C-alpha positions in Angstrom: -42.0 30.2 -45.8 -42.0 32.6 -42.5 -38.8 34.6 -42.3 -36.9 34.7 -38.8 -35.8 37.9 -38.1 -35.4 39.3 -41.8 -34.3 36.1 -42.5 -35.2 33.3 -44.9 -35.3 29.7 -43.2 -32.9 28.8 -46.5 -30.4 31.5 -45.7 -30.3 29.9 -41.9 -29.6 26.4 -42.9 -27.1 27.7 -45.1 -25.6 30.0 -42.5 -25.7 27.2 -40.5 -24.1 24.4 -42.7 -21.0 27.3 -43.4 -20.6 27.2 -39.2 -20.5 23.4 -39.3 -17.7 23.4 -42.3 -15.6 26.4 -40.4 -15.5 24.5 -37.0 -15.1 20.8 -38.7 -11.6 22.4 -40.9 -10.4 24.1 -37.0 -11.0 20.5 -35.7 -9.0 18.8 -38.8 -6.2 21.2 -38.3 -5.9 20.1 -34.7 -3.2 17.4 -33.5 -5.5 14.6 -32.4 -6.0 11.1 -32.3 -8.6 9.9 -34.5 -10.9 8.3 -32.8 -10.9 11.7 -30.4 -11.8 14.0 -33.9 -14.4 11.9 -35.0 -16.3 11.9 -31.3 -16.1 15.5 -32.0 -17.3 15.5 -35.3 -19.9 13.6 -34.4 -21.0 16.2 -31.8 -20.9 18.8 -34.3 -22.7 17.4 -36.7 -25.7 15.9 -34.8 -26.2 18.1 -31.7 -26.9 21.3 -33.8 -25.0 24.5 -31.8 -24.5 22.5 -28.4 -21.8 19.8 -30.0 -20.3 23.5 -31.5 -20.5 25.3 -28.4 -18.7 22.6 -26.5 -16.0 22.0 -28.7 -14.6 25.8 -28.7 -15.5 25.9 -25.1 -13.6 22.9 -24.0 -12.3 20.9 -26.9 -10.7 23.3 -28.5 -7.7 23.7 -25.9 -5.9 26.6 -27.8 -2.6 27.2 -25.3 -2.6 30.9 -24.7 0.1 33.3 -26.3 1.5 34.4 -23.1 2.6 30.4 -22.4 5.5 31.7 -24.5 6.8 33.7 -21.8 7.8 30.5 -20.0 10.7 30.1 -23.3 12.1 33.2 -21.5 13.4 30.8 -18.6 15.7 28.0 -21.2 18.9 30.2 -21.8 18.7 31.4 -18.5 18.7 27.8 -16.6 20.6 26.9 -19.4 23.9 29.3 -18.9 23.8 28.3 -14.7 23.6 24.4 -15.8 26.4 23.7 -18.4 26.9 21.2 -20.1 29.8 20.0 -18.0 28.5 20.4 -14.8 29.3 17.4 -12.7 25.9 17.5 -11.1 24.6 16.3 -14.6 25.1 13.0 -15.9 28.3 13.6 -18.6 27.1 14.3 -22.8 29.2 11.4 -23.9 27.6 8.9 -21.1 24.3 10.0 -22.3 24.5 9.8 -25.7 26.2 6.1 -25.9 23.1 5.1 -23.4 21.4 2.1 -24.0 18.5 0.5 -22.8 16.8 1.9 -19.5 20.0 4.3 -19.6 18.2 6.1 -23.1 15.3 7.3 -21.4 16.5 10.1 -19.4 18.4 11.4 -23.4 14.4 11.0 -24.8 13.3 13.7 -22.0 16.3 15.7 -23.0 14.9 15.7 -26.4 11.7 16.3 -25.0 12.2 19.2 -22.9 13.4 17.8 -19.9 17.2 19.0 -18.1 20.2 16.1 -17.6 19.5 13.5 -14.9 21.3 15.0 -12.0 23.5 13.1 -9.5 24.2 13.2 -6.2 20.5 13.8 -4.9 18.8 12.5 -1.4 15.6 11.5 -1.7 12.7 10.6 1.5 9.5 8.8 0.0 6.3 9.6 1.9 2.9 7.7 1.3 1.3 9.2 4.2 -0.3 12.7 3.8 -0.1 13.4 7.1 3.7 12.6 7.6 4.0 14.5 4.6 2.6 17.8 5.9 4.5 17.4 9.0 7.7 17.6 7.3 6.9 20.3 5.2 5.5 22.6 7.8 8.5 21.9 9.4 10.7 22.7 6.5 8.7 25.9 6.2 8.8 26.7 9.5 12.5 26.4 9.0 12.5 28.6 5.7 14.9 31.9 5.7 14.9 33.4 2.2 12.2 32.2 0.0 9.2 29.8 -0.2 7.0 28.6 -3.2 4.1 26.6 -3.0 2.1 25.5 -6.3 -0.4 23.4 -5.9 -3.6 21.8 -8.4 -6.0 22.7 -5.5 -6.0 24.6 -2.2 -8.9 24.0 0.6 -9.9 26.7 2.9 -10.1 23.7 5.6 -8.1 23.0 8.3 -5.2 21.9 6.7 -5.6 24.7 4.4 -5.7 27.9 6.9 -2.8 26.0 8.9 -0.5 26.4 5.9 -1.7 30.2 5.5 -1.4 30.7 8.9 2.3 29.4 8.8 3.0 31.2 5.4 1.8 34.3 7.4 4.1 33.6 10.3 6.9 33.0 7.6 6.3 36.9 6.2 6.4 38.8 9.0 9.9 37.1 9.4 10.8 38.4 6.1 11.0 35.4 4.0 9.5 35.6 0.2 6.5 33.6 0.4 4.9 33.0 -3.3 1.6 30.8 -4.1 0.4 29.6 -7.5 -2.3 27.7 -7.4 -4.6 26.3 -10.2 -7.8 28.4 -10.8 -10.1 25.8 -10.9 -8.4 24.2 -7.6 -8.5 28.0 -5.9 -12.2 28.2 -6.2 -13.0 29.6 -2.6 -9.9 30.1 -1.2 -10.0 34.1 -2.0 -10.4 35.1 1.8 -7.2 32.9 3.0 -4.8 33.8 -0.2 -6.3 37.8 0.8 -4.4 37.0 4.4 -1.7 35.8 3.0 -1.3 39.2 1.0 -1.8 41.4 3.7 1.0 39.9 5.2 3.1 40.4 2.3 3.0 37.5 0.4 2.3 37.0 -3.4 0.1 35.1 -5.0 -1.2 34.1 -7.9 -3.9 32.0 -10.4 -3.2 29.8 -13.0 -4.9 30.3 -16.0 -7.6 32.4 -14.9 -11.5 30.7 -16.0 -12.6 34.5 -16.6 -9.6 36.2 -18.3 -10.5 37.2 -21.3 -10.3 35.5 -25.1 -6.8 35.9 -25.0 -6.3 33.7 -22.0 -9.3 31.5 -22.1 -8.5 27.9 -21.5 -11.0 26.2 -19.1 -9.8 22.7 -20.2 -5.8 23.5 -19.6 -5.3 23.1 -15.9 -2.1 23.0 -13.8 -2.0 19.6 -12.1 1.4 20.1 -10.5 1.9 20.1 -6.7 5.4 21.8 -6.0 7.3 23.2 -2.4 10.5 24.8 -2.5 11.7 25.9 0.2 15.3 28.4 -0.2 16.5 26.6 -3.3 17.6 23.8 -1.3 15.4 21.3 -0.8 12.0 20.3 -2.9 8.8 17.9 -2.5 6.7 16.3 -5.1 4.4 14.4 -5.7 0.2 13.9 -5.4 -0.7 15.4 -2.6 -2.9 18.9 -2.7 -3.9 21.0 -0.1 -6.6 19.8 1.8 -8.0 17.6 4.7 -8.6 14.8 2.6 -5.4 14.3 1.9 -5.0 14.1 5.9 -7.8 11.5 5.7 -10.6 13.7 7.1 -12.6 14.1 4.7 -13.4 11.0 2.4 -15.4 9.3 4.1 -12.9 9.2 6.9 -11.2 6.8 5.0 -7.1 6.5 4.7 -5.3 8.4 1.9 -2.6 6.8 0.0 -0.2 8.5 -2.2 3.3 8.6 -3.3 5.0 12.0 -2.6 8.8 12.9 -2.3 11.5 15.3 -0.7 14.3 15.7 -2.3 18.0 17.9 -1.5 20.8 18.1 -4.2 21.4 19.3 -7.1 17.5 18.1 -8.8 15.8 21.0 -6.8 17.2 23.6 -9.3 15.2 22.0 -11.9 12.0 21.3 -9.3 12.4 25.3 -8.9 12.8 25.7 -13.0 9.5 24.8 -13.5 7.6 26.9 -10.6 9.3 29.9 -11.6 8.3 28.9 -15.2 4.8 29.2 -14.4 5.2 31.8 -12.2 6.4 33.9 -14.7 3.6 33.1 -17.0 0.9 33.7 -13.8 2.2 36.4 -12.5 4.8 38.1 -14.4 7.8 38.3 -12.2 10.9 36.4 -13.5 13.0 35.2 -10.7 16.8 34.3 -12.2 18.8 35.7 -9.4 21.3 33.7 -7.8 19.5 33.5 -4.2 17.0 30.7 -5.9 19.4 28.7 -7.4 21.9 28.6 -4.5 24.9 26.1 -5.3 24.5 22.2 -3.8 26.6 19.8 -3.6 26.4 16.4 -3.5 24.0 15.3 -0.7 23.1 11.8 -1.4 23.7 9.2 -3.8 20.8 9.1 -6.0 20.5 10.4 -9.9 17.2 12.1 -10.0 15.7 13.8 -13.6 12.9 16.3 -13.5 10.1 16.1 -16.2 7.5 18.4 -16.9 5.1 18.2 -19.7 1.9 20.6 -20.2 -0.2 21.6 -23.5 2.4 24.3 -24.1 4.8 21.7 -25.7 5.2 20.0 -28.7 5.7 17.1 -27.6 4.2 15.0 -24.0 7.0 13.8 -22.0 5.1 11.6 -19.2 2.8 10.1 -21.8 6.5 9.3 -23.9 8.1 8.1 -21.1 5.2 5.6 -20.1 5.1 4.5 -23.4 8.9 3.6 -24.0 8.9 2.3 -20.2 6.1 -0.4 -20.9 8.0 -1.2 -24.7 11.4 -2.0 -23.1 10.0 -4.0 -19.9 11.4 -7.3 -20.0 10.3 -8.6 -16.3 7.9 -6.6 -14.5 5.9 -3.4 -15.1 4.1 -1.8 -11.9 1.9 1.4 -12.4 -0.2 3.0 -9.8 -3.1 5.2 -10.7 -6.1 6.5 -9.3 -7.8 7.2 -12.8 -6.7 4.4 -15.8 -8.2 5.8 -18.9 -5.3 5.2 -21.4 -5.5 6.5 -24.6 -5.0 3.9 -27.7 -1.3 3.9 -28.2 -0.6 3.2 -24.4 -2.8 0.7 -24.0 -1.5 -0.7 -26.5 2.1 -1.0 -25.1 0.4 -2.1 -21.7 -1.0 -5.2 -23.7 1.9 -6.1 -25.9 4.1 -5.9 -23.0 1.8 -8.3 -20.7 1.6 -10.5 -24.3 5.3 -10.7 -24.8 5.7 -12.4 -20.7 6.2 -9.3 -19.0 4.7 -8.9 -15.2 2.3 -6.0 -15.9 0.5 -4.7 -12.3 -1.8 -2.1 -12.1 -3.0 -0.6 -8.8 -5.9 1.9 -9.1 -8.6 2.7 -6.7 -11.1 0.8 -5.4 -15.0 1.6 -4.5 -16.4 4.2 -3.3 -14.3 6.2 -6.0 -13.2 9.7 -5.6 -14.9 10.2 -9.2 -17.4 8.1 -10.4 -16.9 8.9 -14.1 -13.4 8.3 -14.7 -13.9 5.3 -12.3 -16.4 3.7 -14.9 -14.5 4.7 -17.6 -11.6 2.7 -16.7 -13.8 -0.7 -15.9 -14.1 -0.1 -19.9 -11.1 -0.9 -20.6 -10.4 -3.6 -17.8 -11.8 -6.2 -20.0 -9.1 -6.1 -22.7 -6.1 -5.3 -20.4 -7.2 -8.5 -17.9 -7.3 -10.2 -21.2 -4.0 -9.8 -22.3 -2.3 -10.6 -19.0 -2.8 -7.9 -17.3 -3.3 -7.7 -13.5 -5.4 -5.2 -11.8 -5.6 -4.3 -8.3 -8.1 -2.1 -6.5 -6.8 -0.9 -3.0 -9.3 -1.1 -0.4 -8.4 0.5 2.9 -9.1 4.0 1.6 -8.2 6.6 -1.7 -5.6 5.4 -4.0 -4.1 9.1 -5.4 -0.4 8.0 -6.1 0.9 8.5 -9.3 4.1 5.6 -9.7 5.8 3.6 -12.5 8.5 1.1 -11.7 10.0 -0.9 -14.6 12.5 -3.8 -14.3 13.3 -2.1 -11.2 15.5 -0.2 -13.6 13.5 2.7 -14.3 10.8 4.5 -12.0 8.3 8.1 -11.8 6.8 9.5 -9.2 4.6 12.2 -9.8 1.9 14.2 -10.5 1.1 12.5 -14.2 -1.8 10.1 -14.3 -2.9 7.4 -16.4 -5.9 9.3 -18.2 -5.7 11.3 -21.4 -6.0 14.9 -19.2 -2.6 13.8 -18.0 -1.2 13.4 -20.9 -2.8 15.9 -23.0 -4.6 18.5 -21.6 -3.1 19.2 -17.8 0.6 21.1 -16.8 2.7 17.9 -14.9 6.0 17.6 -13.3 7.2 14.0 -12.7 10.9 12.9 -10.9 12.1 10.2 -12.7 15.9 8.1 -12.2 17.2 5.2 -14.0 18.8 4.3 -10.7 18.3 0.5 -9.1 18.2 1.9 -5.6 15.6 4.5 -6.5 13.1 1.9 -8.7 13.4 -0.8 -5.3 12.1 2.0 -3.1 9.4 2.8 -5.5 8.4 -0.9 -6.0 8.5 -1.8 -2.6 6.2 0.8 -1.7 4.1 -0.6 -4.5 4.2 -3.8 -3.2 3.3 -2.9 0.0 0.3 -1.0 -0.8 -0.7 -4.3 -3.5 -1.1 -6.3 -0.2 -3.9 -4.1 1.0 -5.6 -4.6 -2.1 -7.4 -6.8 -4.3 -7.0 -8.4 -7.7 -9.8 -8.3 -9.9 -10.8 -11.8 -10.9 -11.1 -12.1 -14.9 -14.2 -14.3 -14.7 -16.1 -12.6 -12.4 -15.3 -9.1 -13.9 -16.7 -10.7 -17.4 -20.0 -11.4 -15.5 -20.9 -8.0 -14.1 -24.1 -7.2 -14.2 -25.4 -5.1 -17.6 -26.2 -2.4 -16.2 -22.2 -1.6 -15.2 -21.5 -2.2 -18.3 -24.0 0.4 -19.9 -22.4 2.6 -17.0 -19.2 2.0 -18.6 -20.0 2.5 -21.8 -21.9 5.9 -21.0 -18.9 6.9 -19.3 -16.4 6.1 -22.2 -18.2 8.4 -24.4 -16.1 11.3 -22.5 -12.7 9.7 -22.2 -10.3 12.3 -24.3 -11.6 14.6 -21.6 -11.1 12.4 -18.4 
């Protein structure tokens, strides 16, 4: 046989087969569902070097070391929050919880702080009376504002803000900007304004940072404003015209966003200054950021993030336990609905055991088409069980929303999809208040009349070639 190189064909096949082993024992050692190692197996195995290529380049979502500098934040929050504060729901209440009242003691276990009391909340599901508020809350700013966002347009909306953010630092307020750097992509001329003015900013998880920050498949999916400590918004909305309804296809924008005062902020402002720290490397602790509130409204509000960095997955959790204690009605909104075995799971049991179970996604033309056809996959099975699906029709469905029992409700930046849950850096306000859950659901319900149920028989009679589409499209669902 010809030699390669110096090399014997034998010693290349065996060279080879050691390469397969090696990456097939990293891929056992990872936490994963099964059916999500043997895709990749299966990659490895029969798509010689590509299926290896891929996996370390986007499958193997190893959380950099330097996510460990966000630990540096818990005693710190920790000592300005005690225990006995009476903007946190009391220990004792907490621990004798039952019921919808347990959930907020799981996110305590799973990283999250104390539901907080005494919080006002506005719900927006208009981009556009969204912006207006917060460029007037900026406008309004004095001592600090922080902006992080998944993605950041250069558009109109986009050099607006920067212009504003500008304005803002020549009055000599802190101005700081994470944004994810995927979503930054072409934004370096506006952020290089906002610099020369004297305002910071910064990339999350840089795509060419070296080996020892190299995640490409980690990305920050939150969408954060703080403005002075005081007062907070979140929720779906990025930066751009889209979200103003300009730019898909002209068509309306729905989402689910909130602005919140009280004592919840301080947790909002945790987690930017969290991932600031980690982004840029400046640790803001002093007492100008987490000014003292007191009670401003009436509602308990609980902050949950989740990202790759922790053990455990809050939102996906939380969704879970939500859809296994739903006794009456379950209403989710998504744009993407690719959910991963276990959840679906407790979407069909739930529907099976006579609970309501609504899901609003979006409707055609999607944003995405591959996620889009992904989730037609598993329509059949969830309209099977009882589920009801809704597509909404006048435009982009982006919010992010779970009511339960009107008992328990999210809204958020978490969706439906295993990249929520798994792969992306998510911040969610959730309350086990009544008054709370009956906003959220009637803004549900009010966007469910501008949309349309999908009829069981006729989605069983689609034409083949959507469901090849699906198919095709279900091959990649641990990475939608």
């Amino acid at each position: 046989m010809i030699a390669f190189a110096g090399i014997s064909p034998e010693l290349w096949v065996l060279g080879y087969d050691l390469l397969v082993i090696a990456t097939l024992l990293v891929l056992a050692l990872r936490r994963r569902e099964t059916s999500t190692l043997y895709g990749w197996a299966l990659a490895i195995v029969f798509l010689p070097f590509l299926g290896m290529a891929l996996f370390f380049l986007i499958g193997l979502n190893r959380v950099p070391r330097r996510l460990q500098r966000r630990r540096r934040h818990a005693e710190v929050f920790a000592s300005r929050m005690p225990e006995k504060s009476p903007r946190a729901v009391g220990l004792e209440e907490r621990r004798a919880a039952t019921g919808w009242r347990s959930l907020p003691l799981l996110a305590e276990h799973l990283g999250a702080p104390p539901m907080r009391e005494g919080n006002a909340i506005e719900f927006f599901d208009d981009g556009r009376e969204v912006f207006r508020r917060i460029f007037q809350d900026i406008a309004n700013a004095k001592h600090h504002i922080h902006l992080e966002k998944y993605i950041f347009r250069s558009d109109h909306l986009g050099v607006a803000l920067i212009d504003l953010l500008i304005e803002r630092c020549r009055a000599g307020v802190e101005v700081r900007v994470l944004i994810d750097a995927l979503g930054a992509l072409g934004t370096s001329k506006q952020l290089r304004r906002l610099r020369e003015a004297g305002g910071r900013t910064a990339r999350f998880l840089p795509l060419f940072a070296g080996l020892n920050r190299f995640a490409p498949n980690l990305r920050n999916h939150r969408k954060i404003v703080i403005c002075d400590g005081k007062l907070g918004f979140v929720g779906g909305l990025n930066v751009g015209d889209e979200y103003l309804g300009r730019r898909f296809r002209d068509r309306a924008w729905y989402d689910a966003h909130l602005r919140i005062e009280g004592p919840a902020v301080a947790d909002l402002q945790r987690v930017f200054v969290e991932d600031w720290d980690f982004a840029y490397g400046e640790m803001l602790s002093e007492p100008a950021f987490f000014p003292e509130r007191g009670d401003l409204g009436h509602e308990r509000l609980q902050i949950v993030a989740s990202g790759p960095d922790l053990n455990q997955h809050a939102n996906r959790s939380l969704y879970f336990t939500a859809a296994s204690l739903a006794r009456e009605h379950l209403r989710i909104a998504s744009p993407y609905v690719v959910p991963d075995a276990g959840t679906r799971d407790a979407l069909v049991h739930a529907a099976m055991r006579g609970v309501s179970v609504t899901l609003l996604t979006q409707g055609w033309p999607p944003d995405k088409r591959l996620p889009y056809r992904c989730a037609r996959f598993y329509f059949e099975e969830l309209l099977a069980a009882g589920v009801r699906i809704y597509e909404y029709l006048p435009g982009m469905m982006h919010a992010k929303m779970l009511v339960a029992d009107l008992a328990w409700a999210s809204v958020g930046t978490s969706n439906l999809d295993p990249r929520s849950f798994r792969l992306n850096f998510e911040v969610d306000a959730t309350s086990d208040s009544p008054s709370f859950a009956a906003r959220v659901a009637a803004r549900f319900d009010a966007a469910l009349r501008e949309a349309r149920e999908i009829d069981t028989a006729s989605f069983a009679s689609r034409p083949l070639r959507h469901r090849l589409g699906e198919r095709f499209a279900h091959l990649f669902a641990p990475l939608l």
